[in-house]
Coordinates of C-alpha atoms and ligand atoms in Angstrom, one line a residue:
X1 CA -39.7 76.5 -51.7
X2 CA -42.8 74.5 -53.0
X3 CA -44.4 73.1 -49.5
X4 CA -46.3 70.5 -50.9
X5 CA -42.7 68.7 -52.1
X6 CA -41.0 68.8 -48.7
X7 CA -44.5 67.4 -47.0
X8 CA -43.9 63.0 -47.1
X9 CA -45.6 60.9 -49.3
X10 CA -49.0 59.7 -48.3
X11 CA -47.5 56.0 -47.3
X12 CA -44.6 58.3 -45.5
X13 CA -47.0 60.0 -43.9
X14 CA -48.9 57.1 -42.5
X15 CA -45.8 55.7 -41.2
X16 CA -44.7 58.6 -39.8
X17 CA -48.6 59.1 -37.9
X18 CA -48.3 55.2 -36.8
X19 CA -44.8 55.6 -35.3
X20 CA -46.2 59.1 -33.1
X21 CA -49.0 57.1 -32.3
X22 CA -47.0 54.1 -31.2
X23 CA -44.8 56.0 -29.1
X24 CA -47.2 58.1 -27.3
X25 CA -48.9 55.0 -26.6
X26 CA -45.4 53.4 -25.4
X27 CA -44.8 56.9 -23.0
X28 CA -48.5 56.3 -21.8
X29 CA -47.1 52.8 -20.4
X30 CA -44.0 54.1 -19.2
X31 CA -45.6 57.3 -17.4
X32 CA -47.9 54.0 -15.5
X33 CA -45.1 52.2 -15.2
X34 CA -43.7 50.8 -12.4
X35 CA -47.1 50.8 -10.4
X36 CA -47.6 47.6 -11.2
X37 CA -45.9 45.2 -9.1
X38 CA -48.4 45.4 -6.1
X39 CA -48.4 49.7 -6.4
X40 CA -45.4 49.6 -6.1
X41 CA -41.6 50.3 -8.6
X42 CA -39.2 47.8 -9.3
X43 CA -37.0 50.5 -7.3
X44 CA -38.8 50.1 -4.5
X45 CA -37.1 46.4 -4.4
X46 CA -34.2 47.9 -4.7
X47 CA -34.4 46.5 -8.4
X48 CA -32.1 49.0 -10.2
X49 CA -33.4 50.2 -13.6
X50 CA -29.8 50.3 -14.8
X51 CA -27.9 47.5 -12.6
X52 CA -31.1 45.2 -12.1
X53 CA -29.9 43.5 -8.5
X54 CA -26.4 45.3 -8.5
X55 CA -26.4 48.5 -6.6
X56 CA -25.5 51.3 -8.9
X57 CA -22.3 52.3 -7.0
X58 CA -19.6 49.5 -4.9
X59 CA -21.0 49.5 -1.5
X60 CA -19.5 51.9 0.8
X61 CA -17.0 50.8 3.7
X62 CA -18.1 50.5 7.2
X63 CA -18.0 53.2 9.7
X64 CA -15.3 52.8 12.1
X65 CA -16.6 51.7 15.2
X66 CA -16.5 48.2 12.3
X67 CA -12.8 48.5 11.1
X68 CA -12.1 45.5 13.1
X69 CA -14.1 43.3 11.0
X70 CA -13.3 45.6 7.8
X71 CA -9.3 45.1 8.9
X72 CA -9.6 40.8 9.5
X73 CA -10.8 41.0 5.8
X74 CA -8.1 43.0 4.5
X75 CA -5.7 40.8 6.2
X76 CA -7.3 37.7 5.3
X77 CA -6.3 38.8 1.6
X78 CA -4.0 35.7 0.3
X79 CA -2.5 35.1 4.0
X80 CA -5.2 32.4 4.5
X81 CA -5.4 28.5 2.9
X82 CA -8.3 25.7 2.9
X83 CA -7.6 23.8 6.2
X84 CA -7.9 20.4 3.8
X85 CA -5.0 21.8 1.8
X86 CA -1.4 20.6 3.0
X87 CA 0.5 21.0 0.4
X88 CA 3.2 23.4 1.0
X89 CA 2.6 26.7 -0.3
X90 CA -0.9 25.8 2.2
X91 CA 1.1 25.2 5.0
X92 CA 3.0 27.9 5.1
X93 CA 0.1 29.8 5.7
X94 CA -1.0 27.6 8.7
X95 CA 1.3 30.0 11.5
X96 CA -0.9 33.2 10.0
X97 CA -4.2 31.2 9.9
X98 CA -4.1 30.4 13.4
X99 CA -3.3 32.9 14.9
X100 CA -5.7 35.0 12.7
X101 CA -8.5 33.0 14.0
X102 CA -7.5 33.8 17.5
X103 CA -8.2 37.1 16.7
X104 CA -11.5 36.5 15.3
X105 CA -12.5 34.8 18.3
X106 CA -11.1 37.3 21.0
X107 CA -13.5 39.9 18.6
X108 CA -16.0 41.7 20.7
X109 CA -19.3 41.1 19.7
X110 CA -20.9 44.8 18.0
X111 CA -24.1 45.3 17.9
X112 CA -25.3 46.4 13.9
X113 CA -28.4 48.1 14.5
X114 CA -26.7 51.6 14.2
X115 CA -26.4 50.6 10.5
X116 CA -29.7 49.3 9.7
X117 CA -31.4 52.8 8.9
X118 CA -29.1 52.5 5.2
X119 CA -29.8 49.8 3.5
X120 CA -26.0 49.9 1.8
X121 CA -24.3 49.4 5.1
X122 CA -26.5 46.7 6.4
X123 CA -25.9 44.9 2.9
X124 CA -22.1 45.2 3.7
X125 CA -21.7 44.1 7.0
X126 CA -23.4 41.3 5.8
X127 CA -20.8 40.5 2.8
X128 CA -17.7 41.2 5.6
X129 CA -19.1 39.1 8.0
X130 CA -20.2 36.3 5.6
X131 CA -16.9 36.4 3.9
X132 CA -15.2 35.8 7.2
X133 CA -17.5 32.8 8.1
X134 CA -16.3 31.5 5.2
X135 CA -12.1 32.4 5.5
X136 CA -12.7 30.7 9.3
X137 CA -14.5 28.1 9.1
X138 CA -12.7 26.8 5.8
X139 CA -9.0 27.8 6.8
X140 CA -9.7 25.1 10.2
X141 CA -7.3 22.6 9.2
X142 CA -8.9 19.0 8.9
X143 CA -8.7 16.5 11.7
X144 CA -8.5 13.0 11.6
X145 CA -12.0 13.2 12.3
X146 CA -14.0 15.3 10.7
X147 CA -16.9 14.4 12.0
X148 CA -17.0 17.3 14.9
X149 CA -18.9 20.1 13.8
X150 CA -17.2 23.3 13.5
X151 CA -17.9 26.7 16.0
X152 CA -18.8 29.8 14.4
X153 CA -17.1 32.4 17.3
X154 CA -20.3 35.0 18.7
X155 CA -18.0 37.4 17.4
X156 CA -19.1 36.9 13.7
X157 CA -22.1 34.6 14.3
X158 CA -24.4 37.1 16.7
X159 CA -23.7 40.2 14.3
X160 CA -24.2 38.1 11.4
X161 CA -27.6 36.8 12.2
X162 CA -28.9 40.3 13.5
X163 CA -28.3 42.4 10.3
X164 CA -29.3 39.1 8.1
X165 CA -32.3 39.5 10.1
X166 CA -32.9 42.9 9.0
X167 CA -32.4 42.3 5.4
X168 CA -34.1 39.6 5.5
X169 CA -31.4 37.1 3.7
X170 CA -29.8 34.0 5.0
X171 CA -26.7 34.8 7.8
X172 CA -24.0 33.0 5.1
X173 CA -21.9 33.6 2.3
X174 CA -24.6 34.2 -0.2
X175 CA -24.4 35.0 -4.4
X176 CA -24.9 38.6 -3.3
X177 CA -21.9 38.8 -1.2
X178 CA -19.2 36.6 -3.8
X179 CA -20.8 38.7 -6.7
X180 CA -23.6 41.4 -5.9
X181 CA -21.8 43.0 -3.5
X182 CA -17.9 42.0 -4.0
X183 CA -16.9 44.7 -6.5
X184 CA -15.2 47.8 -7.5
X185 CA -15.8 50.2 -10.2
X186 CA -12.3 50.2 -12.3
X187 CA -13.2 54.0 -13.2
X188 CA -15.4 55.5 -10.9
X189 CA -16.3 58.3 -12.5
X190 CA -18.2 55.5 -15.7
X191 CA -21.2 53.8 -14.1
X192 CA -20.8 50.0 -13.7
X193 CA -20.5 47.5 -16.6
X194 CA -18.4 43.9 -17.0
X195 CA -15.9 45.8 -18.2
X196 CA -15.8 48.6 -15.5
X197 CA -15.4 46.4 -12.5
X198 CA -13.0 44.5 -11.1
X199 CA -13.9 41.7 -7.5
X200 CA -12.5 42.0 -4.4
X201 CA -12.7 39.5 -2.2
X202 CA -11.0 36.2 -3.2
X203 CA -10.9 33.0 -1.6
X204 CA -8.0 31.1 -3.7
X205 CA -6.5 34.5 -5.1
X206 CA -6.8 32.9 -8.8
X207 CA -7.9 34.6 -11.9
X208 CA -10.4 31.4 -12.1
X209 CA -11.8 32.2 -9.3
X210 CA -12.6 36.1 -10.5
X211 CA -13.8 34.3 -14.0
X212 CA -16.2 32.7 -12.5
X213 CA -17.7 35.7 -10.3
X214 CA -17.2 37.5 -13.5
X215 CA -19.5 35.2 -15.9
X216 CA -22.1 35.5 -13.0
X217 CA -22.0 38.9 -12.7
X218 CA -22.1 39.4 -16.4
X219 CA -25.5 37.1 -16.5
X220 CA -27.0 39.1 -14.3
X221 CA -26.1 42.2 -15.9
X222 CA -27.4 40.7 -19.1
X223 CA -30.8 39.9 -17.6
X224 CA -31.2 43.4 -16.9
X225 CA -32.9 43.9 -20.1
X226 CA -34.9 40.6 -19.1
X227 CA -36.3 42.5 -16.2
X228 CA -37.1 45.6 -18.6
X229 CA -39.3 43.2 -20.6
X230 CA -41.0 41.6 -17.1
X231 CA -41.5 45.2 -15.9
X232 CA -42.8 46.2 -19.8
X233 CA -45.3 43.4 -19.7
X234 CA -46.7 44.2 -16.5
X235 CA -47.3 47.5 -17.6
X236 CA -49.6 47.3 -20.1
X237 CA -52.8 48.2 -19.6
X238 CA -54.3 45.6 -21.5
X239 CA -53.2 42.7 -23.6
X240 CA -56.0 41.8 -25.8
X241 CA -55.4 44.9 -28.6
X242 CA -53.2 43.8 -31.4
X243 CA -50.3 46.7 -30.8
X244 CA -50.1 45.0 -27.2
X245 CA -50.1 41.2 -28.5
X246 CA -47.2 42.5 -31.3
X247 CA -45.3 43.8 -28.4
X248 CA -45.3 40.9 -26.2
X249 CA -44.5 38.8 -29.0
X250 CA -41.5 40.8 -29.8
X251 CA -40.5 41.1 -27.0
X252 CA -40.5 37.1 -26.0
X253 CA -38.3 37.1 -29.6
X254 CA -36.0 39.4 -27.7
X255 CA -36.3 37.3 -24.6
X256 CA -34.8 33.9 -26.5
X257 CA -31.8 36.4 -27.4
X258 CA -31.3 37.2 -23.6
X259 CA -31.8 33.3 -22.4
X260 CA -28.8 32.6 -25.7
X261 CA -26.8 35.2 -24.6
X262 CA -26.7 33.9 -20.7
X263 CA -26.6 30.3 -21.8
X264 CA -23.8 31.3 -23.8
X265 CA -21.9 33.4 -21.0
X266 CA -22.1 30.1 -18.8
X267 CA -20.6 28.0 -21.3
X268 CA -18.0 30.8 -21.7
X269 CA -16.5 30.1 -18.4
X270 CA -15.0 27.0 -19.6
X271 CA -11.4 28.2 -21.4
X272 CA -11.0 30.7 -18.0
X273 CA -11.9 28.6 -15.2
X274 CA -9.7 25.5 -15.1
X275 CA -12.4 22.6 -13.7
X276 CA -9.6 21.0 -11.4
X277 CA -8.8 24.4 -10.0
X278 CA -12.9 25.0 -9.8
X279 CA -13.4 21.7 -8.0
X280 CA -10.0 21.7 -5.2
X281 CA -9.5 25.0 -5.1
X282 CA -12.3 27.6 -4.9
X283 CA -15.6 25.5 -4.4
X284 CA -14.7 23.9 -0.4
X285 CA -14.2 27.4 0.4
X286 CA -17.9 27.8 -0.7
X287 CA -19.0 25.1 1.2
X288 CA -21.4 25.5 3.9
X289 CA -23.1 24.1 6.8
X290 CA -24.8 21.2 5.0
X291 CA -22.3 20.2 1.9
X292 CA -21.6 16.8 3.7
X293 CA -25.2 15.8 3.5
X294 CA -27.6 14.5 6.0
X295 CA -26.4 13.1 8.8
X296 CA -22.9 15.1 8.6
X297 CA -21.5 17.7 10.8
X298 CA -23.1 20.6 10.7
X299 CA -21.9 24.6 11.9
X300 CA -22.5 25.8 15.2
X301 CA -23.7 29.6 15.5
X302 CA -22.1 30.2 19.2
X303 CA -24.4 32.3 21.7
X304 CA -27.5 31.8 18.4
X305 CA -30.4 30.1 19.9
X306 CA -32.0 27.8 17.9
X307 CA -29.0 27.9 15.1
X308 CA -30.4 24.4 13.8
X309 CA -32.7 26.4 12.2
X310 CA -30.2 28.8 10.3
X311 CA -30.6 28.5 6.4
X312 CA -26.6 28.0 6.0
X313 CA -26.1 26.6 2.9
X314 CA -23.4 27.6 0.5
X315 CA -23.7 30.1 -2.5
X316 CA -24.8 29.2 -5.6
X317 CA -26.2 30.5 -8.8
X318 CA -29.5 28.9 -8.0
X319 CA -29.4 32.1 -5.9
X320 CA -29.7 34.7 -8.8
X321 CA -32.9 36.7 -9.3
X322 CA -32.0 37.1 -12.8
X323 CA -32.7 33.5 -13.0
X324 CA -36.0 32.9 -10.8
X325 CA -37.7 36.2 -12.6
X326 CA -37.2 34.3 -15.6
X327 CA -38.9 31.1 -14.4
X328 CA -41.2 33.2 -12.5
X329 CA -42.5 35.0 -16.0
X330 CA -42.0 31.8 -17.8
X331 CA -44.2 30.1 -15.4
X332 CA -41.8 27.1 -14.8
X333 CA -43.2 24.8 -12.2
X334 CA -40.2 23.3 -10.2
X335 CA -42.6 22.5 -7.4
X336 CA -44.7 19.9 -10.1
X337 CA -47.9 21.3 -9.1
X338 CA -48.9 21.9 -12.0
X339 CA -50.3 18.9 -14.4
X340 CA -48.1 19.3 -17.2
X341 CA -46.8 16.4 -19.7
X342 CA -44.3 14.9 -20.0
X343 CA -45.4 14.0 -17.4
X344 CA -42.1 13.9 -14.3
X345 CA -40.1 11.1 -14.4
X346 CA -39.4 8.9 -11.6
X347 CA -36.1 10.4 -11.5
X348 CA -37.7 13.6 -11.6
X349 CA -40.2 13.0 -8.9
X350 CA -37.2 11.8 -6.7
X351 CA -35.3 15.5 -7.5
X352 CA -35.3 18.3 -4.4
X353 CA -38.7 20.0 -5.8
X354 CA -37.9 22.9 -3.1
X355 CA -34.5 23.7 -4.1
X356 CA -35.5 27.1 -6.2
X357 CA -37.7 28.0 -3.5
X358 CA -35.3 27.5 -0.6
X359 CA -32.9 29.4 -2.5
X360 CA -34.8 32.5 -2.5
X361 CA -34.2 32.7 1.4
X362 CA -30.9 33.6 0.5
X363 CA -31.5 36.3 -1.5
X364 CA -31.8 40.0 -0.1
X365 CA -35.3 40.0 1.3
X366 CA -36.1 42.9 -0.9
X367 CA -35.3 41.0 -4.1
X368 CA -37.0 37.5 -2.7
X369 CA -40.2 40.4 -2.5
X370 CA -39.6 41.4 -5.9
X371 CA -39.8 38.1 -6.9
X372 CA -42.8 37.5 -5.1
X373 CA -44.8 40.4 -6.7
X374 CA -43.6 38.7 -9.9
X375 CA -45.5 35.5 -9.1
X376 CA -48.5 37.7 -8.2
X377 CA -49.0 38.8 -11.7
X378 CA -53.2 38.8 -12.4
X379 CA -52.0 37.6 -15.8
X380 CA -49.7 35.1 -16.5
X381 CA -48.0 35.2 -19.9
X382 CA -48.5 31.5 -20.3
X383 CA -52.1 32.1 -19.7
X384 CA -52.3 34.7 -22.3
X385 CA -50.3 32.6 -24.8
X386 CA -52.3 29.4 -24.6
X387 CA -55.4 31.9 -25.3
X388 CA -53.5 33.6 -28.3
X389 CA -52.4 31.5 -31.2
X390 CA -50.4 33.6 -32.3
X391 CA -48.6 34.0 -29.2
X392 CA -47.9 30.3 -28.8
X393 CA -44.8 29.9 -30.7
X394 CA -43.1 33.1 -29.4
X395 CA -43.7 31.6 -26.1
X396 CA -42.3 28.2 -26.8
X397 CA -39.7 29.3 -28.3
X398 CA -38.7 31.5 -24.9
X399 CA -39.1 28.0 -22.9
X400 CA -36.8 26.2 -25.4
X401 CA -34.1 28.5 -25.2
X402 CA -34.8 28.3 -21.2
X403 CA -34.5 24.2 -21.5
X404 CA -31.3 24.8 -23.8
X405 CA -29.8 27.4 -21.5
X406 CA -30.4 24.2 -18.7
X407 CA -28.6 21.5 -20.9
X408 CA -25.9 23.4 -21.4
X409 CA -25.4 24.5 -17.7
X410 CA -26.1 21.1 -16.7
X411 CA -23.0 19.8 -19.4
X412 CA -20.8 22.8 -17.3
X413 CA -22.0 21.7 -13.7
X414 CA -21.3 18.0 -14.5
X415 CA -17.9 18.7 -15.8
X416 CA -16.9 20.8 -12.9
X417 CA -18.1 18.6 -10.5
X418 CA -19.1 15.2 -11.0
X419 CA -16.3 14.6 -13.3
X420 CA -13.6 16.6 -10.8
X421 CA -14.6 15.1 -8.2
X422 CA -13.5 11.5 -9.8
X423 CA -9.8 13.4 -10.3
X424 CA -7.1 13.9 -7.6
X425 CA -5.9 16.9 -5.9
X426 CA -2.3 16.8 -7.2
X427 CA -2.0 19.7 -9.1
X428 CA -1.7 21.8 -6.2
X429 CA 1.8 24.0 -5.2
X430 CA 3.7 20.6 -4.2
X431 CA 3.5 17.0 -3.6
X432 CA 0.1 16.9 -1.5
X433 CA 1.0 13.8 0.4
X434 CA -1.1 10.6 -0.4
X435 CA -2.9 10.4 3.0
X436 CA -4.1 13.9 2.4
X437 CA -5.5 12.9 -1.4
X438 CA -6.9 9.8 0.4
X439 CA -8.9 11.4 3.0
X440 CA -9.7 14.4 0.8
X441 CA -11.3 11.9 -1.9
X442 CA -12.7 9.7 1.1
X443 CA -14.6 13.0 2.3
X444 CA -15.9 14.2 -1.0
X445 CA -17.2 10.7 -2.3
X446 CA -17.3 7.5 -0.5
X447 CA -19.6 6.9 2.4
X448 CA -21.4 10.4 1.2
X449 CA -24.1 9.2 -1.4
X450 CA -24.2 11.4 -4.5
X451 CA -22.4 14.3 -5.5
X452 CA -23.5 17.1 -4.3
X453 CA -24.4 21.1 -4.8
X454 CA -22.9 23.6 -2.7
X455 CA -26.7 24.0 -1.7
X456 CA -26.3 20.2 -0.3
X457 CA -28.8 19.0 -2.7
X458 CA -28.2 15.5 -4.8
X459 CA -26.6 17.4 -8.3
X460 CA -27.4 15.6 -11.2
X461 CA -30.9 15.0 -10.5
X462 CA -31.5 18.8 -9.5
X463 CA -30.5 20.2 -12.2
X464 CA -32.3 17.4 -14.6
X465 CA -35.1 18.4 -13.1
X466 CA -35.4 22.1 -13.4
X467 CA -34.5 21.6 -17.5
X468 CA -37.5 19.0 -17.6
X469 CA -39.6 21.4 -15.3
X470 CA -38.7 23.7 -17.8
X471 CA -39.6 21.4 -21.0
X472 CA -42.5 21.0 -19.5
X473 CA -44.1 24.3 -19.7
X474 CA -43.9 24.3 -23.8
X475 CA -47.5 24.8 -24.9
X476 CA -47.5 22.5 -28.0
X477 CA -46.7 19.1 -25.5
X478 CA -49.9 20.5 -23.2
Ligands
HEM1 C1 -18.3 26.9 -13.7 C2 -19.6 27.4 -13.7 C3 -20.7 26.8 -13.0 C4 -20.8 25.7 -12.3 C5 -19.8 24.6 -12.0 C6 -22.2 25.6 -11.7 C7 -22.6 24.6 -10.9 C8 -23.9 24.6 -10.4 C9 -24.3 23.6 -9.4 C10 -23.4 22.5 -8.8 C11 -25.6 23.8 -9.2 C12 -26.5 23.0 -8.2 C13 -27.0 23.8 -7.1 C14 -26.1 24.1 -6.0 O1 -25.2 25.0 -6.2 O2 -26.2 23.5 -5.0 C15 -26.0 25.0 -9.9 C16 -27.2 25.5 -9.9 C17 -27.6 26.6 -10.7 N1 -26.7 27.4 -11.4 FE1 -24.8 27.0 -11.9 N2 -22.9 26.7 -12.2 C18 -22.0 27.5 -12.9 C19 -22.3 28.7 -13.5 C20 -23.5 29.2 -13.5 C21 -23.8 30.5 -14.1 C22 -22.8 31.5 -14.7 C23 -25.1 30.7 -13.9 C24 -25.8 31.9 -14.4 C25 -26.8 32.5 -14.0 C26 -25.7 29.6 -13.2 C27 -27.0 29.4 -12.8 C28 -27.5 28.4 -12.0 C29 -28.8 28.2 -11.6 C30 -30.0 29.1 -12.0 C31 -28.9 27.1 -10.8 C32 -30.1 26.5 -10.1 C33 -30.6 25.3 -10.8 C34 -31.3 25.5 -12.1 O3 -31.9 26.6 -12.3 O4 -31.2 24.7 -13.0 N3 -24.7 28.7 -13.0 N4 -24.9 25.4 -10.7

């Protein structure tokens, strides 16, 4: 064999010498890797390489010394209807529900700290407890005046608030627990994916209910190569050679594929959640302490001191890490301290400017100090961009897709809400009677300002906001 014909051509060659040298230098970052974030891993947030915020596996049951909170869920499963729902199929339910909660109440009151040294069981007693908050509090059926605020029994409350305590998070039905936490691996033996897992825990037992834990889920699953790119940025050594600028402007091209792709999984949602269903349905049972605004009633934590100053909101999206890295790398300032133009609108100034911040209370404290090591970051990427021309259009074109992503969610939001919340209830199992549909509209609209987020913010101008915070961080308007 003739060993000069099997050698590659000189411009082979090269290439094949520039591709060695490009991936030693790519094994040099990933051998630092993951000692950036404050010395520490994205692991050591419990930031999953593979699952991002998901645990790798379903979180394991509870010891028994819990099956009695473990066993209330279980039989919660379908036996239990929203309290505001009296349409029959609802009432039928209202025998089971009460006497359920009687139960509930005559709970003894356990003390988690035995389950505090693993981090999986703390994580779900919080989803079981949180979950039957929410299944109590929700299946109370209205009163003429619903004015009185509603008792969380010690039994769930004082459990509750200890192990949220020790994660850190907000003692309520969080994302985490309707769609971090509340799954099942179809085949255990394959590691998760959207199409390897199946949800639990169900308030209104519809498949538009699991639709819309599933688009979530698969957002945040699709931002895990989001946080690869975060974690890949942070890593370089430096970012003023030209292999490092070519990366980072790849990899904000890859970036506005990501911010499409979970833009477009949001606007997916539409054809398998029905709005109407969304709106009467599955979002009360979301609802939390503050979802009738100021001034209404708001939950009582019994045997909590100082429970006025619980963070017990509902869940919401707003809630995803997923999301904040990405306004965290992108540098979007919801908090307008930044001078940026456009410059806010009056509307804008008027908008709940710590909504996204407040939000990250309810996140696991782990990922809220993931987040935080984020924002820490010696070098901004908008920084760097403004000081690299050729950086600035990549860039932009990552906050565009951000600002499209934003539009589009805000088109979904207002359909689900604003516009159901102009519609009637009467699609329900029966003929809901027309006091019912009276006081349920009466409670969801008039007298109660704006609609409102399950956060208890005012909607339309929240979610205005963020997209114009977002518009604002393009470098070619600054
Ligand atoms: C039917 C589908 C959806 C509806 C009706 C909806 C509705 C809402 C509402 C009402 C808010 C206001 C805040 C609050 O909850 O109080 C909100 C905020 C938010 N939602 Fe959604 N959402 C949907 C799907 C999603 C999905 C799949 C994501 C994916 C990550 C998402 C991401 C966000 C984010 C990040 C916020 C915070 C505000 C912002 O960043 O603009 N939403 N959503």
């Amino acid at each position: 064999m003739d060993i000069i014909n099997v050698l590659p051509s000189p411009p082979q060659f090269f290439r094949l010498f520039l591709t060695l040298a490009l991936s030693l230098f790519n094994s040099t970052i990933n051998a630092r890797h993951r000692k950036t974030l404050a010395g520490h891993s994205p692991a050591a947030f419990d930031v999953d390489s593979r699952t991002g915020f998901f645990p790798r596996q379903p979180l394991p049951k509870l010891p028994h010394t819990f099956d009695i909170w473990e066993d209330a869920l279980r039989n919660a499963d379908g036996n239990l209807s929203l309290g505001e729902d009296e349409s029959e199929t609802a009432l039928a339910k209202r025998e089971f529900g009460a006497r359920w909660r009687e139960t509930i109440q005559s709970l003894p009151v356990l003390d988690t700290s035995v389950l505090h040294t693993n981090l999986r069981l703390s994580q779900r007693a919080h989803y079981v407890l949180a979950w039957l908050v929410n299944l109590y509090v929700h299946s109370i059926p209205s009163s003429s005046d619903d004015s009185d605020p509603v008792h969380v029994p010690k039994s769930l409350a004082l459990p509750l608030v200890q192990v949220s305590r020790h994660l850190g998070c907000a003692p309520v039905l969080t994302f985490a627990d309707t769609v971090l936490w509340n799954w099942e691996l179809i085949d255990p033996d394959q590691p998760l994916s959207i199409d390897n897992m199946q949800f639990v825990n169900l308030f209104s037992g519809t498949e538009d209910e699991k639709s819309f834990y599933q688009a979530s889920a698969k957002a945040e699953l699709r931002g895990v190569e989001l946080l690869r790119i975060i974690d890949d940025y942070n890593s370089l050594p430096n970012i003023t050679d030209l292999t490092s600028i070519s990366k980072v402007s790849r990899d904000l091209g890859r970036l506005v594929g990501i911010i499409d792709d979970i833009s477009e999984i949001i606007q997916s949602i539409r054809p398998l959640c029905d709005p109407h269903v969304f709106y009467w349905d599955i979002r009360p049972w979301f609802e939390g302490s503050d979802a009738k605004g100021p001034g209404g009633p708001r939950w009582i934590y019994e045997g909590v001191d100082d429970f006025e100053k619980l963070d017990l909101s509902g869940p919401s999206a707003g809630q995803s890490s997923v999301m904040h890295a990405l306004d965290i790398f992108l540098d979007v300032d919801h908090k307008l301290r930044q001078r940026r133009y456009p410059a806010p609108s009056s509307e804008n100034k008027r908008a709940d400017h710590g909504f996204m911040e407040r939000m990250r209370r309810y996140m696991p404290g782990k990922h809220r100090e993931y987040l935080s090591s984020l924002a820490a970051t010696p070098r901004p990427i908008r920084q760097l961009a403004q000081s690299t021309p050729t950086l600035r259009e990549p860039y932009d074109n990552a906050v565009l897709a951000l600002k499209r992503l934003r539009d589009n969610h805000i088109r979904i939001a207002c359909l689900y809400v604003v516009t159901m919340s102009r519609t009637e209830p009467g699609a329900r199992g029966g003929c809901p009677a027309s006091a019912m549909i009276d006081r349920l509209r009466e409670s969801r609209l008039s007298g109660r300002g704006p609609v409102r987020g399950t956060g208890g913010n005012e909607l339309s101008l929240l979610l205005k906001a963020g997209r114009d915070a977002t518009r604002r961080a393009l470098l070619k308007d600054n």
